[in-house]
Protein backbone atom coordinates (compact mmCIF):
# COMPACT_ATOMS: atom_id res chain seq x y z
CA LEU A 1 -25.96 -226.40 15.64
CA LEU A 2 -25.61 -222.65 15.04
CA GLY A 3 -27.29 -221.96 11.77
CA ALA A 4 -26.16 -218.37 11.19
CA THR A 5 -24.28 -217.93 7.96
CA LYS A 6 -21.77 -215.39 9.36
CA THR A 7 -20.18 -214.79 12.70
CA CYS A 8 -22.22 -213.02 15.32
CA TYR A 9 -21.41 -211.86 18.82
CA GLN A 10 -23.49 -210.75 21.71
CA GLY A 11 -22.56 -209.38 25.10
CA ARG A 12 -24.81 -208.34 27.99
CA ALA A 13 -24.37 -205.31 30.26
CA PHE A 14 -24.46 -205.74 34.04
CA GLY A 15 -27.04 -204.14 36.32
CA ASN A 16 -29.14 -201.38 34.78
CA ALA A 17 -26.48 -200.30 32.23
CA LYS A 18 -27.82 -199.46 28.79
CA PRO A 19 -27.90 -200.81 26.18
CA LYS A 20 -28.71 -204.11 27.76
CA TYR A 21 -27.27 -206.17 24.91
CA LEU A 22 -24.34 -205.29 22.69
CA THR A 23 -24.75 -207.22 19.44
CA TRP A 24 -22.65 -207.46 16.33
CA LYS A 25 -24.25 -209.22 13.37
CA ALA A 26 -25.28 -208.69 9.77
CA ALA A 27 -28.60 -206.85 9.56
CA GLU A 28 -30.73 -209.77 8.47
CA GLU A 29 -29.13 -212.48 10.61
CA VAL A 30 -30.50 -214.60 13.35
CA ALA A 31 -28.95 -217.64 15.01
CA HIS A 32 -30.74 -220.96 14.64
CA PHE A 33 -30.26 -223.77 17.13
CA ILE A 34 -31.86 -226.80 15.54
CA GLN A 35 -32.15 -230.40 16.75
CA LEU A 36 -31.09 -232.44 13.74
CA THR A 37 -31.90 -235.82 15.12
CA HIS A 38 -35.60 -235.19 15.62
CA PRO A 39 -36.97 -231.97 14.04
CA GLN A 40 -39.37 -230.14 16.30
CA SER A 41 -42.87 -228.98 15.29
CA ARG A 42 -42.50 -225.94 17.61
CA VAL A 43 -39.74 -223.33 17.79
CA VAL A 44 -38.87 -221.07 20.72
CA VAL A 45 -37.95 -217.50 19.75
CA VAL A 46 -35.68 -215.59 22.15
CA GLU A 47 -33.59 -212.37 22.26
CA ASP A 48 -30.18 -213.67 23.40
CA LEU A 49 -27.70 -216.32 22.46
CA VAL A 50 -27.37 -217.78 25.94
CA SER A 51 -31.11 -218.48 26.19
CA ALA A 52 -31.11 -219.99 22.69
CA TYR A 53 -28.14 -222.21 23.51
CA LYS A 54 -29.69 -223.38 26.75
CA LEU A 55 -32.98 -224.25 25.02
CA HIS A 56 -30.99 -226.18 22.44
CA LYS A 57 -29.21 -228.11 25.23
CA ALA A 58 -32.64 -228.97 26.58
CA GLY A 59 -33.65 -230.47 23.27
CA CYS A 60 -35.64 -227.56 21.77
CA ASP A 61 -35.29 -225.80 18.43
CA ALA A 62 -34.60 -222.10 19.10
CA VAL A 63 -34.20 -218.98 17.09
CA CYS A 64 -32.24 -216.09 18.60
CA LEU A 65 -33.23 -212.69 17.15
CA MET A 66 -30.27 -211.03 18.92
CA GLY A 67 -32.71 -208.28 19.85
CA THR A 68 -36.41 -207.71 19.85
CA LYS A 69 -37.04 -207.21 16.08
CA ALA A 70 -37.49 -209.92 13.53
CA SER A 71 -36.39 -209.47 9.90
CA ASP A 72 -38.42 -210.87 7.02
CA SER A 73 -35.94 -213.73 6.69
CA ALA A 74 -36.33 -214.54 10.43
CA ILE A 75 -40.16 -214.58 9.98
CA ASN A 76 -39.77 -216.95 6.95
CA PHE A 77 -37.56 -219.29 8.94
CA ILE A 78 -39.87 -219.33 11.96
CA ALA A 79 -42.94 -219.87 9.78
CA GLN A 80 -41.51 -223.23 8.68
CA TYR A 81 -42.62 -224.60 12.08
CA ARG A 82 -46.22 -225.51 13.01
CA SER A 83 -46.14 -223.24 16.07
CA ALA A 84 -43.91 -220.90 18.01
CA ILE A 85 -43.30 -219.77 21.56
CA ILE A 86 -42.21 -216.11 21.68
CA TRP A 87 -40.09 -215.78 24.82
CA LEU A 88 -38.46 -212.35 24.85
CA ASP A 89 -37.31 -210.46 27.91
CA GLU A 90 -39.86 -209.08 30.36
CA ASP A 91 -38.64 -205.48 29.94
CA SER A 92 -40.66 -202.91 27.95
CA ALA A 93 -38.63 -203.56 24.77
CA GLY A 94 -39.12 -207.31 25.05
CA MET A 95 -42.88 -207.00 25.70
CA ARG A 96 -43.31 -204.61 22.79
CA GLY A 97 -41.17 -206.85 20.53
CA ALA A 98 -43.20 -209.96 21.59
CA GLN A 99 -46.49 -208.25 20.70
CA GLU A 100 -45.18 -207.13 17.28
CA LEU A 101 -43.75 -210.57 16.55
CA TYR A 102 -47.03 -212.23 17.66
CA ALA A 103 -48.98 -209.90 15.28
CA ARG A 104 -46.72 -210.82 12.37
CA LEU A 105 -46.80 -214.57 13.03
CA THR A 106 -50.44 -215.36 14.02
CA GLY A 107 -51.61 -215.26 10.44
CA LEU A 108 -49.04 -217.88 9.58
CA MET A 109 -48.98 -220.24 12.54
CA ARG A 110 -50.11 -220.83 16.14
CA CYS A 111 -48.18 -218.66 18.59
CA ASP A 112 -47.90 -218.32 22.30
CA ILE A 113 -46.13 -215.59 24.29
CA MET A 114 -44.15 -216.71 27.35
CA MET A 115 -43.43 -214.06 30.00
CA LYS A 116 -41.43 -215.86 32.74
CA GLN A 117 -37.87 -215.89 33.81
CA GLN A 118 -35.64 -216.12 30.77
CA PRO A 119 -34.54 -219.59 29.61
CA LYS A 120 -30.92 -218.80 30.58
CA GLU A 121 -32.09 -218.45 34.18
CA MET A 122 -34.09 -221.69 34.34
CA PRO A 123 -32.98 -225.25 35.00
CA LEU A 124 -32.63 -227.56 32.03
CA SER A 125 -35.18 -229.90 33.59
CA TYR A 126 -37.84 -227.19 33.21
CA LEU A 127 -36.88 -226.40 29.67
CA GLN A 128 -36.95 -230.01 28.43
CA GLY A 129 -40.18 -230.55 26.58
CA VAL A 130 -41.04 -226.83 26.25
CA ALA A 131 -41.03 -227.17 22.45
CA ASP A 132 -43.26 -230.32 22.50
CA ALA A 133 -46.53 -229.31 20.79
């Protein structure tokens, strides 16, 4: 289920082209992919829609920031969970964003930072159970 209140789009550049992601969204929006049949106690926070969608298909709740910055409304949504996995890209912007997000969330909940291949690049079998706390 895409929980954004308005339409959002995201494209990715090929190779080393900059900017890496081309995103159109309202300033405060994030996309929420939520498992309605069995709510999770842990959420996975990612940069891109494809990773969020793949985590959702694997049975995880996911929040897509559509970038590396989290708005106050995104922080409030994420803080509804008991814990979070921050899984941003391994580039310098993603690492910096993950550290900033970790600093903002650790006073509110348990957080872990994941720095591996992106969820969109991993098999569903690996992603299943990632959100189990």
